[in-house]
Coordinates of C-alpha atoms and ligand atoms in Angstrom, one line a residue:
X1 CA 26.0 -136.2 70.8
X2 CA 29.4 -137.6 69.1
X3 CA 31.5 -136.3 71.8
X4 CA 29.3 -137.9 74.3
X5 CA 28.6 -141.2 72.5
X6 CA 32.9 -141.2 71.7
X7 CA 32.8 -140.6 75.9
X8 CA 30.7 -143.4 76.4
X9 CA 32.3 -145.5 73.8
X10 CA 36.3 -145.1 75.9
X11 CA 34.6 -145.6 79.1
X12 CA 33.2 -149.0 77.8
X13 CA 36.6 -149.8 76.6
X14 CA 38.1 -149.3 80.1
X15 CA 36.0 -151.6 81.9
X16 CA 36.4 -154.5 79.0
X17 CA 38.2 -156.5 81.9
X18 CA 35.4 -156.3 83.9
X19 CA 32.8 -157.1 81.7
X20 CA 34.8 -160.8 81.1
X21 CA 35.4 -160.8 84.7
X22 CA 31.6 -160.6 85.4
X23 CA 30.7 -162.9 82.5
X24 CA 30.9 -166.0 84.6
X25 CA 29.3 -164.4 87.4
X26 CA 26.6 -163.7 85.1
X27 CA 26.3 -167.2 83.6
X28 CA 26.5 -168.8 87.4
X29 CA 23.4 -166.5 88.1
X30 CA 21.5 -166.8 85.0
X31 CA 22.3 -170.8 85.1
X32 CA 20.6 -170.5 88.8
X33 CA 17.4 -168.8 87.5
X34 CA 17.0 -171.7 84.6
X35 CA 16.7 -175.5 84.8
X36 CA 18.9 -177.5 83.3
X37 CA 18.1 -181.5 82.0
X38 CA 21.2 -183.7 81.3
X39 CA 21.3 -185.3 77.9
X40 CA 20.4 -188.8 78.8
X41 CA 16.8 -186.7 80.1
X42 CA 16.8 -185.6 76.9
X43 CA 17.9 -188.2 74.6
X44 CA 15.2 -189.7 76.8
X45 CA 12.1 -187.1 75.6
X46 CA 14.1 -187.5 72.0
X47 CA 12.8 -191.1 72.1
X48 CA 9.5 -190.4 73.4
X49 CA 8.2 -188.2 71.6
X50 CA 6.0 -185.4 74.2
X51 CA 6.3 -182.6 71.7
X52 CA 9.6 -181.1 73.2
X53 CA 11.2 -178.8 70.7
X54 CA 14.8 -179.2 70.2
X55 CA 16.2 -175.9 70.1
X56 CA 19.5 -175.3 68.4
X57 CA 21.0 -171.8 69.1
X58 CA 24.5 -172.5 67.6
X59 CA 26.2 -170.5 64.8
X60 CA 25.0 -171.8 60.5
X61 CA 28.5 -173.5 60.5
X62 CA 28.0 -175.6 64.1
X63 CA 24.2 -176.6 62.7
X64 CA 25.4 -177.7 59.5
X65 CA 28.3 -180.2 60.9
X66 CA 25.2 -182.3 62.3
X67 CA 22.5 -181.4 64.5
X68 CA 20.3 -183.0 67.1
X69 CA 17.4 -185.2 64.7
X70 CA 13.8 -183.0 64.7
X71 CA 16.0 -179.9 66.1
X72 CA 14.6 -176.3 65.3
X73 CA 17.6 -173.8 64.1
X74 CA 17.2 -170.7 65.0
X75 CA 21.1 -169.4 66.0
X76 CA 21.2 -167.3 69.2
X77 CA 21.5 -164.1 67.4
X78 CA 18.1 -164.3 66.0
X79 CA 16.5 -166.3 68.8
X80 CA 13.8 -163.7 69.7
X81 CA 13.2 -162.8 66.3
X82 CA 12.4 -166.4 65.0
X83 CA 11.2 -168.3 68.0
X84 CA 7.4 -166.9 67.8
X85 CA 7.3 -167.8 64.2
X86 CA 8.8 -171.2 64.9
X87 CA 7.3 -172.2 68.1
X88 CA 3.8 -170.5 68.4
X89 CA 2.7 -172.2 71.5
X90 CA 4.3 -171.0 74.0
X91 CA 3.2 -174.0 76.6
X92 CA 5.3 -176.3 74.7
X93 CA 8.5 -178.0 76.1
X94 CA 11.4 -176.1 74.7
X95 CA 15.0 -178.0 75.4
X96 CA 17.8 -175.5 74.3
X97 CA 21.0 -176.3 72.8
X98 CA 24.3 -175.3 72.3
X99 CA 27.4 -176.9 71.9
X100 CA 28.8 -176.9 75.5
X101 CA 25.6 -175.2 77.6
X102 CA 26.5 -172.4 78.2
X103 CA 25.0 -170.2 75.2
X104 CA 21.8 -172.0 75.7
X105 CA 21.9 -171.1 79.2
X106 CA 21.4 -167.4 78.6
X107 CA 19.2 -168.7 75.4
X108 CA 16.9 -170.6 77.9
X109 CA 16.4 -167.4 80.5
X110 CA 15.2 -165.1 77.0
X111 CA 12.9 -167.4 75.8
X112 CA 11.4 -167.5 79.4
X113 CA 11.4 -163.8 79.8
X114 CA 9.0 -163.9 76.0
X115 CA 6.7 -166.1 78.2
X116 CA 7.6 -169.5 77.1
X117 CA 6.3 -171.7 80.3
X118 CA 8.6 -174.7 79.8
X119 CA 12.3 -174.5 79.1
X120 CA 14.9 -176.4 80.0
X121 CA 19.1 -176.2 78.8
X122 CA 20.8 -179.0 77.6
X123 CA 23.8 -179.5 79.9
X124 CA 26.8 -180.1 78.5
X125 CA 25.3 -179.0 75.0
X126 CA 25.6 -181.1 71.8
X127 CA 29.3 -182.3 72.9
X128 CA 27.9 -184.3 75.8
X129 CA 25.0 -185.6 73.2
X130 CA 27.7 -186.5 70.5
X131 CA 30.0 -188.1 73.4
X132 CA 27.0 -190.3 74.6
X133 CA 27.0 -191.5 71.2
X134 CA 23.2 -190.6 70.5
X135 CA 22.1 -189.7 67.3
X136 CA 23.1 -186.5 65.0
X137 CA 21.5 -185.6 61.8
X138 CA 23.9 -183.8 59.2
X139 CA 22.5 -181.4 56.5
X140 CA 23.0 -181.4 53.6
X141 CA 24.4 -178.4 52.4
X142 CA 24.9 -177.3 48.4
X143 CA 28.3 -177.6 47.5
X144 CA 30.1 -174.0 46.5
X145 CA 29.4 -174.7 42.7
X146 CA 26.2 -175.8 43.2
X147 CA 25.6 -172.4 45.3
X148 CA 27.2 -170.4 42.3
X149 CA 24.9 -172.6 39.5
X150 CA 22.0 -172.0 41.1
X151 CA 22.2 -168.7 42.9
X152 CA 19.3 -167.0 40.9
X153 CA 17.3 -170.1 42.6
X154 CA 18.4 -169.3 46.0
X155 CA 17.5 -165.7 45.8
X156 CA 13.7 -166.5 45.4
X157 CA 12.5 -167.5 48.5
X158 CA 10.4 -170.0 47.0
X159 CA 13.0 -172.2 45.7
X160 CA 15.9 -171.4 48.2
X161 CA 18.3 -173.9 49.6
X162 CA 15.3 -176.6 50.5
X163 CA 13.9 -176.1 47.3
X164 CA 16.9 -176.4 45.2
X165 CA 17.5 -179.7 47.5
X166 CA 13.7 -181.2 46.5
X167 CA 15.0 -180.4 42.5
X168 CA 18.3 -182.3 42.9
X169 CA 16.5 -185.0 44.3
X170 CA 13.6 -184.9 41.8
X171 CA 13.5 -187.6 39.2
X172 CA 11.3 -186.4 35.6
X173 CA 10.4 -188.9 33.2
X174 CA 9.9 -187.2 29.4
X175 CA 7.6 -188.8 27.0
X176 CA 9.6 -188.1 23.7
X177 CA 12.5 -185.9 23.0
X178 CA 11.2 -184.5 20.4
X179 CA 9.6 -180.3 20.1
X180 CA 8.1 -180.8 23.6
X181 CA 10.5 -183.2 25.1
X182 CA 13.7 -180.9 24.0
X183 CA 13.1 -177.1 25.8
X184 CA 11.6 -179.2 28.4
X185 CA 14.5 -181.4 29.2
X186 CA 16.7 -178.6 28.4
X187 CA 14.8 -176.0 31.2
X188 CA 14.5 -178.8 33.8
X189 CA 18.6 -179.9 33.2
X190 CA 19.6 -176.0 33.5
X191 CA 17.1 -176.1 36.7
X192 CA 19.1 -179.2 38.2
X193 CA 16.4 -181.5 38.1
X194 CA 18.5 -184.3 39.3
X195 CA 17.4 -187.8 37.3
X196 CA 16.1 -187.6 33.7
X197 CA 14.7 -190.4 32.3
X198 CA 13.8 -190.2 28.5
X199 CA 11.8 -192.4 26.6
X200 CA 12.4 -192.1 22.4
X201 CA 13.5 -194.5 19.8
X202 CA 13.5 -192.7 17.5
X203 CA 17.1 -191.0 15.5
X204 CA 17.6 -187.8 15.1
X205 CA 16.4 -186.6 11.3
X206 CA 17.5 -183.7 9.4
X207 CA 13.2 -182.5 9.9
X208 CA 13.5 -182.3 13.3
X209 CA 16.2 -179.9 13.8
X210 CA 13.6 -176.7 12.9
X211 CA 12.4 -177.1 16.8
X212 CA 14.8 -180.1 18.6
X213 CA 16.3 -177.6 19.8
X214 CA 18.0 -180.6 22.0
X215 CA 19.9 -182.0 19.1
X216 CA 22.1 -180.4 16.4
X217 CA 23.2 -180.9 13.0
X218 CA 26.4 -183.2 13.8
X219 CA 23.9 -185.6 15.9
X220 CA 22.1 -186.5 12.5
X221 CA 21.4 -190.6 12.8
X222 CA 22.7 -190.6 16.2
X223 CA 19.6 -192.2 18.7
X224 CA 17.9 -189.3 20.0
X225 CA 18.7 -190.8 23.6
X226 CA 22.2 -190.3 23.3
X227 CA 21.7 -187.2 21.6
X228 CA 19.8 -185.4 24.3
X229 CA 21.6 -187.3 27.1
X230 CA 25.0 -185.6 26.2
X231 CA 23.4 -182.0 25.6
X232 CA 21.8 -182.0 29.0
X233 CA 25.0 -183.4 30.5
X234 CA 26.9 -180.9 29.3
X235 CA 24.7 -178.2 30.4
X236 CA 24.3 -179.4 34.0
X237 CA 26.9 -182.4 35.2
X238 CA 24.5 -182.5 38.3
X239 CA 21.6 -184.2 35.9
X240 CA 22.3 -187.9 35.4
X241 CA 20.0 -188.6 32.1
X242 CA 18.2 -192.0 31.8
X243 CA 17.9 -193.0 28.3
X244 CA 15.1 -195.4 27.5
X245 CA 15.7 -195.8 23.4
X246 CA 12.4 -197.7 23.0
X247 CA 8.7 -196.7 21.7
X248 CA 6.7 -197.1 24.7
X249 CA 4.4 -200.0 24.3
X250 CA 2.4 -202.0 26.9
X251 CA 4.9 -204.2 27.1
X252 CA 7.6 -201.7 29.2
X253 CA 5.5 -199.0 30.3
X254 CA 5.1 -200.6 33.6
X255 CA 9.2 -201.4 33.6
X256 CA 9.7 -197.7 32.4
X257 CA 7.3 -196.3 35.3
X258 CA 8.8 -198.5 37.7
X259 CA 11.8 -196.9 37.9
X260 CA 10.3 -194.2 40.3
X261 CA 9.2 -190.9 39.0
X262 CA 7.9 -188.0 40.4
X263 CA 6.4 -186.3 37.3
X264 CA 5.7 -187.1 33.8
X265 CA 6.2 -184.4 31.0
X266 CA 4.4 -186.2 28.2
X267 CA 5.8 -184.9 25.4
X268 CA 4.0 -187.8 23.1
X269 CA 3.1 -186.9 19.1
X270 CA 0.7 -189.8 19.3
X271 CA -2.3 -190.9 20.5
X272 CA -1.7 -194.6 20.7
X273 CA 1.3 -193.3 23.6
X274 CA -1.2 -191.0 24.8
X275 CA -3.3 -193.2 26.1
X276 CA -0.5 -195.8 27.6
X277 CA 1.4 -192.6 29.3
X278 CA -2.7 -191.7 30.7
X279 CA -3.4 -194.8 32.2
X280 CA -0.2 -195.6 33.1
X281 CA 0.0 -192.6 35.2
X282 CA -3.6 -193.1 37.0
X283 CA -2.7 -196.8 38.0
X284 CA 0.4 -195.8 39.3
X285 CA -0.3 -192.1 40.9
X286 CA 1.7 -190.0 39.0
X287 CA 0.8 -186.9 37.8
X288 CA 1.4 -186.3 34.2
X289 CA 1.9 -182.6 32.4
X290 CA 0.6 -182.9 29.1
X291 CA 0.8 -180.8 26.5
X292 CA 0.4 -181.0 22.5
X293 CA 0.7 -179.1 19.5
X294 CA -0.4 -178.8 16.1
X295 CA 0.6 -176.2 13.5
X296 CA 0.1 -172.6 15.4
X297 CA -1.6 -173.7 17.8
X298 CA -0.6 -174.9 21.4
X299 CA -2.4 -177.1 24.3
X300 CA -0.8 -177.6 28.1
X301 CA -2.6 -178.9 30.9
X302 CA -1.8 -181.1 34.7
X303 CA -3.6 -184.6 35.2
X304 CA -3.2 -185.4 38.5
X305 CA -4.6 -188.5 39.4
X306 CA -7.6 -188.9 41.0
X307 CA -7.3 -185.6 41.9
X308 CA -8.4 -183.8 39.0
X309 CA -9.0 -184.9 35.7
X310 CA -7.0 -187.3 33.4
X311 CA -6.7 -187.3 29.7
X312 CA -10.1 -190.2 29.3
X313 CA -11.9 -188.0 31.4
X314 CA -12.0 -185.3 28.1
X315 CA -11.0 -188.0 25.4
X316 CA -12.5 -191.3 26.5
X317 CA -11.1 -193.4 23.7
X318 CA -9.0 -192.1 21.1
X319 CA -10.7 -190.9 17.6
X320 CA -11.9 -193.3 14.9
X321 CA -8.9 -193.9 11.9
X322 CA -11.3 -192.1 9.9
X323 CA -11.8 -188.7 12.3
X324 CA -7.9 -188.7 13.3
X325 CA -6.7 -185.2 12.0
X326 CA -4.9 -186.4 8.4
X327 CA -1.3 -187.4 8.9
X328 CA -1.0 -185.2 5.9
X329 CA -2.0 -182.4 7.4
X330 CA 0.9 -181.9 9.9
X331 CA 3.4 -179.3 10.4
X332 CA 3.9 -177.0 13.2
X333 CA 5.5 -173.4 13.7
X334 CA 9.2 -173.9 14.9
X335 CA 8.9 -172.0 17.9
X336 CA 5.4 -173.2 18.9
X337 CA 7.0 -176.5 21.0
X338 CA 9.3 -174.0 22.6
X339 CA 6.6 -171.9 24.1
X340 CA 4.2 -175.5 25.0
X341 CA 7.4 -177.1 26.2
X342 CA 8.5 -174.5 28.7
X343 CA 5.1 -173.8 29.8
X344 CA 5.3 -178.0 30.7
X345 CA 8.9 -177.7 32.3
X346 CA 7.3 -174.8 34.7
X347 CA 4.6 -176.9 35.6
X348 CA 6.9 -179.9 36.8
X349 CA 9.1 -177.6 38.5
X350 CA 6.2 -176.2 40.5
X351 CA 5.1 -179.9 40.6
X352 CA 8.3 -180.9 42.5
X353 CA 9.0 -177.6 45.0
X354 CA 4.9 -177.9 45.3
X355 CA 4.3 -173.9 44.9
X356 CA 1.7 -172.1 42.9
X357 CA -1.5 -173.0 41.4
X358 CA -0.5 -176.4 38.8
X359 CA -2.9 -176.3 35.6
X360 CA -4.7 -179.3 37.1
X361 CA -8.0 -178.8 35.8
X362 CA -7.4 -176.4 33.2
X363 CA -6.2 -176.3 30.2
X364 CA -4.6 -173.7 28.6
X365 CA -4.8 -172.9 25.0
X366 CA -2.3 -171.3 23.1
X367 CA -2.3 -169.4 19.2
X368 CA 0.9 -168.8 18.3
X369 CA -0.9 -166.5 15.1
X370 CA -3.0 -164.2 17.8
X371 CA -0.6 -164.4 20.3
X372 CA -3.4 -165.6 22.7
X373 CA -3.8 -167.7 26.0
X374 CA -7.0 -169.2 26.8
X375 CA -8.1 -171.2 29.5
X376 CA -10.9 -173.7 29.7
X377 CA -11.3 -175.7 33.1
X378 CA -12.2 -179.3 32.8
X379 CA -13.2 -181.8 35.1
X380 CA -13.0 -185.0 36.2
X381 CA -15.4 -187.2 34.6
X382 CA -16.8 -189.9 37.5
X383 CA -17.7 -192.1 34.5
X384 CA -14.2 -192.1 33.1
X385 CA -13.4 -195.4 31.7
X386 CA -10.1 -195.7 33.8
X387 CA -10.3 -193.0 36.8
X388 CA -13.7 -193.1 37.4
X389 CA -16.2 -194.6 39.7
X390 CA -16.6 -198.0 37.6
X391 CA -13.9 -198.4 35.8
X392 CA -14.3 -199.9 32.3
X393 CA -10.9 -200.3 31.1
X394 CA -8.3 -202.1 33.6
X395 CA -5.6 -203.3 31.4
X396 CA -3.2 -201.9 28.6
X397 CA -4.7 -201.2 25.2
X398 CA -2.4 -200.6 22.7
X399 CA -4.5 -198.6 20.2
X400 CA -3.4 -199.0 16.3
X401 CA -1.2 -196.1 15.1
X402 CA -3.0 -194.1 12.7
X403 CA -0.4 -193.2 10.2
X404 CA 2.1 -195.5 8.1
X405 CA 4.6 -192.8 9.3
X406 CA 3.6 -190.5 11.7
X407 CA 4.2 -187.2 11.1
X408 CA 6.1 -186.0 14.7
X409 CA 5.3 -183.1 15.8
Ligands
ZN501 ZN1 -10.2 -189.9 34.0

């Protein structure tokens, strides 16, 4: 067997010459069995859309310096591999590319031999296309940090390269940076979330620093803003943080949402933001993860507007002064808003690459003493007073704040 494959192996070698000599005899023949459309045709079936399939059977490094716009990649060496899983129908119009027309000549006679009825080779390949001055479109590609930063993201094939793209672009808006706002902001910065925005005016006290796990002792009195802004910078210089140093009131929450946000983590300690972040968020379609805390005990749920439920559809208005829990009675394990504020950074992540079931419509319960997770599914309430049917409440309320001094959790 290794003599005779070593045998076969030398005899190859002596015809090498041959084998080139033949390889334009074998592209004249195999361009003769194929048809061929000149890129004006295409450019032409570009601009009219028929349902032609541009495809590109370069090599990574050609696709990535530009491309022809809509174009399939599939690279020649794993054309028969890909193509089915790319191109199911096999009636549709292919037109195959490569850079000069002659790859996608040999490209073209394949995907006819796997029964695809309508192919045609680009002659003159994406040179002629980029000579004729027609339209390219150029990938993005990570840079080679960015590919080092986030390689643990690009392993997973639900993140990848696309999905690492969707999180650079993604821009999070925290409610607070505060127990929730800190490991959530901190998980989302290390996940290169792209644009932060935080809302806070608050300083950063020598109380918090038991769970703010954003700020440190040297920040004391500094605004909490600034404070997380230069952590989360410093872990990832791909996050650009946008401080808001304000309480959010009726007055800005429209200028604060504006801005453009994708997701909400509302990291709020009380109920008079709640309720402005809530119907904020409905009017303007964005889905919020909430979550909340209170001594050992945890809370995270997803409102997605009109979707599923939002925070009236389970707490219509907020309690009377009388009912609110005591101000008094405050206090919360220090690890408790680490646990509630991850589980809310994992929900906007899957939010943003939209993978995996989101906790829209449940809500999960957390005891930091049992070390327990429950779940309870809610629903949307068609007699909400702001995402229901009938709407009863179509303007800002800003609710009185219960305590002199809050106590933040
Ligand atoms: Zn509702």
């Amino acid at each position: 067997m290794g003599l005779t494959s070593r045998a076969s192996n030398l005899a190859a070698k002596a015809i090498v010459p041959k084998v080139m000599a033949t390889y334009r005899e074998l592209l004249a023949q195999t361009r003769r069995e194929i048809d061929e459309i000149s890129t004006l045709e295409a450019h032409e079936r570009l601009e009219a859309p028929d349902g032609t399939v541009f495809v590109d059977v370069r090599e990574p490094d050609e696709w990535e310096e530009g491309h022809i716009p809509g174009a399939i990649y599939t690279g020649r060496g794993r054309l028969e591999q890909r193509i089915e899983g790319l191109v199911p129908d096999k009636s549709r119009p292919l037109v195959v590319y490569c850079s000069a027309g002659n790859r996608s000549v040999f490209a073209s006679k394949t995907l006819e031999e796997l029964g695809y009825l309508n192919v045609v080779s680009l002659a003159g390949g994406f040179s002629d296309w980029k000579r004729n001055g027609y339209e390219i479109t150029i990938p993005r590609a990570l840079s080679p940090d960015q590919r080092a930063r986030y390689s643990r993201h690009l392993l997973i094939p639900e993140v990848g390269e696309e999905g690492q793209q969707r999180l650079l672009d993604a821009r999070v808006l925290l409610v607070g940076a505060g127990g929730l706002g800190s490991p959530a902001s901190l998980y989302l910065a290390a996940a290169g979330v792209g644009t932060l925005g935080i809302v806070d005016a608050d300083v950063v006290d020598e109380s918090n620093l038991q769970r703010q796990i954003v700020h440190s002792t040297e920040r004391l009195g500094e605004p909490k803003v600034a404070s997380a802004k230069r952590t989360l910078e410093a872990l990832n210089p791909d996050v650009n943080v946008v401080p808001f140093e304000e309480r959010l009131t009726s007055e800005n929450v429209d200028r604060i949402l504006g801005e453009g946000w994708d997701v909400i983590v509302d990291g709020a300690d009380n109920f008079p933001t709640r309720y402005l972040v809530n119907d904020a968020s409905v009017w303007s379609g964005i889905p919020v993860v909430h979550g909340s805390i209170f001594r050992f005990e945890g809370q995270v749920t997803v409102f997605k507007p009109h979707q599923g439920p939002c925070y009236r559809c389970l707490f219509p208005q907020p309690p009377p002064p009388e009912l609110a829990p005591s101000c008094a009675e405050g206090g919360v394990l220090g690890v408790l808003p680490g646990i509630v504020g991850s589980l809310q950074a994992n929900e906007a992540l899957k939010l943003i690459l939209d993978r995996g079931d989101s906790l829209a419509g449940r809500l999960l319960l957390f005891d930091a003493l049992g070390t327990t997770l429950d779940e309870v599914s809610v629903r949307r309430n068609p007699d909400c007073p702001v995402c229901g049917d009938n709407p009863t409440i179509t303007e800002y309320i800003d609710y009185i704040e219960f305590c002199s001094t809050p106590v933040e959790l």
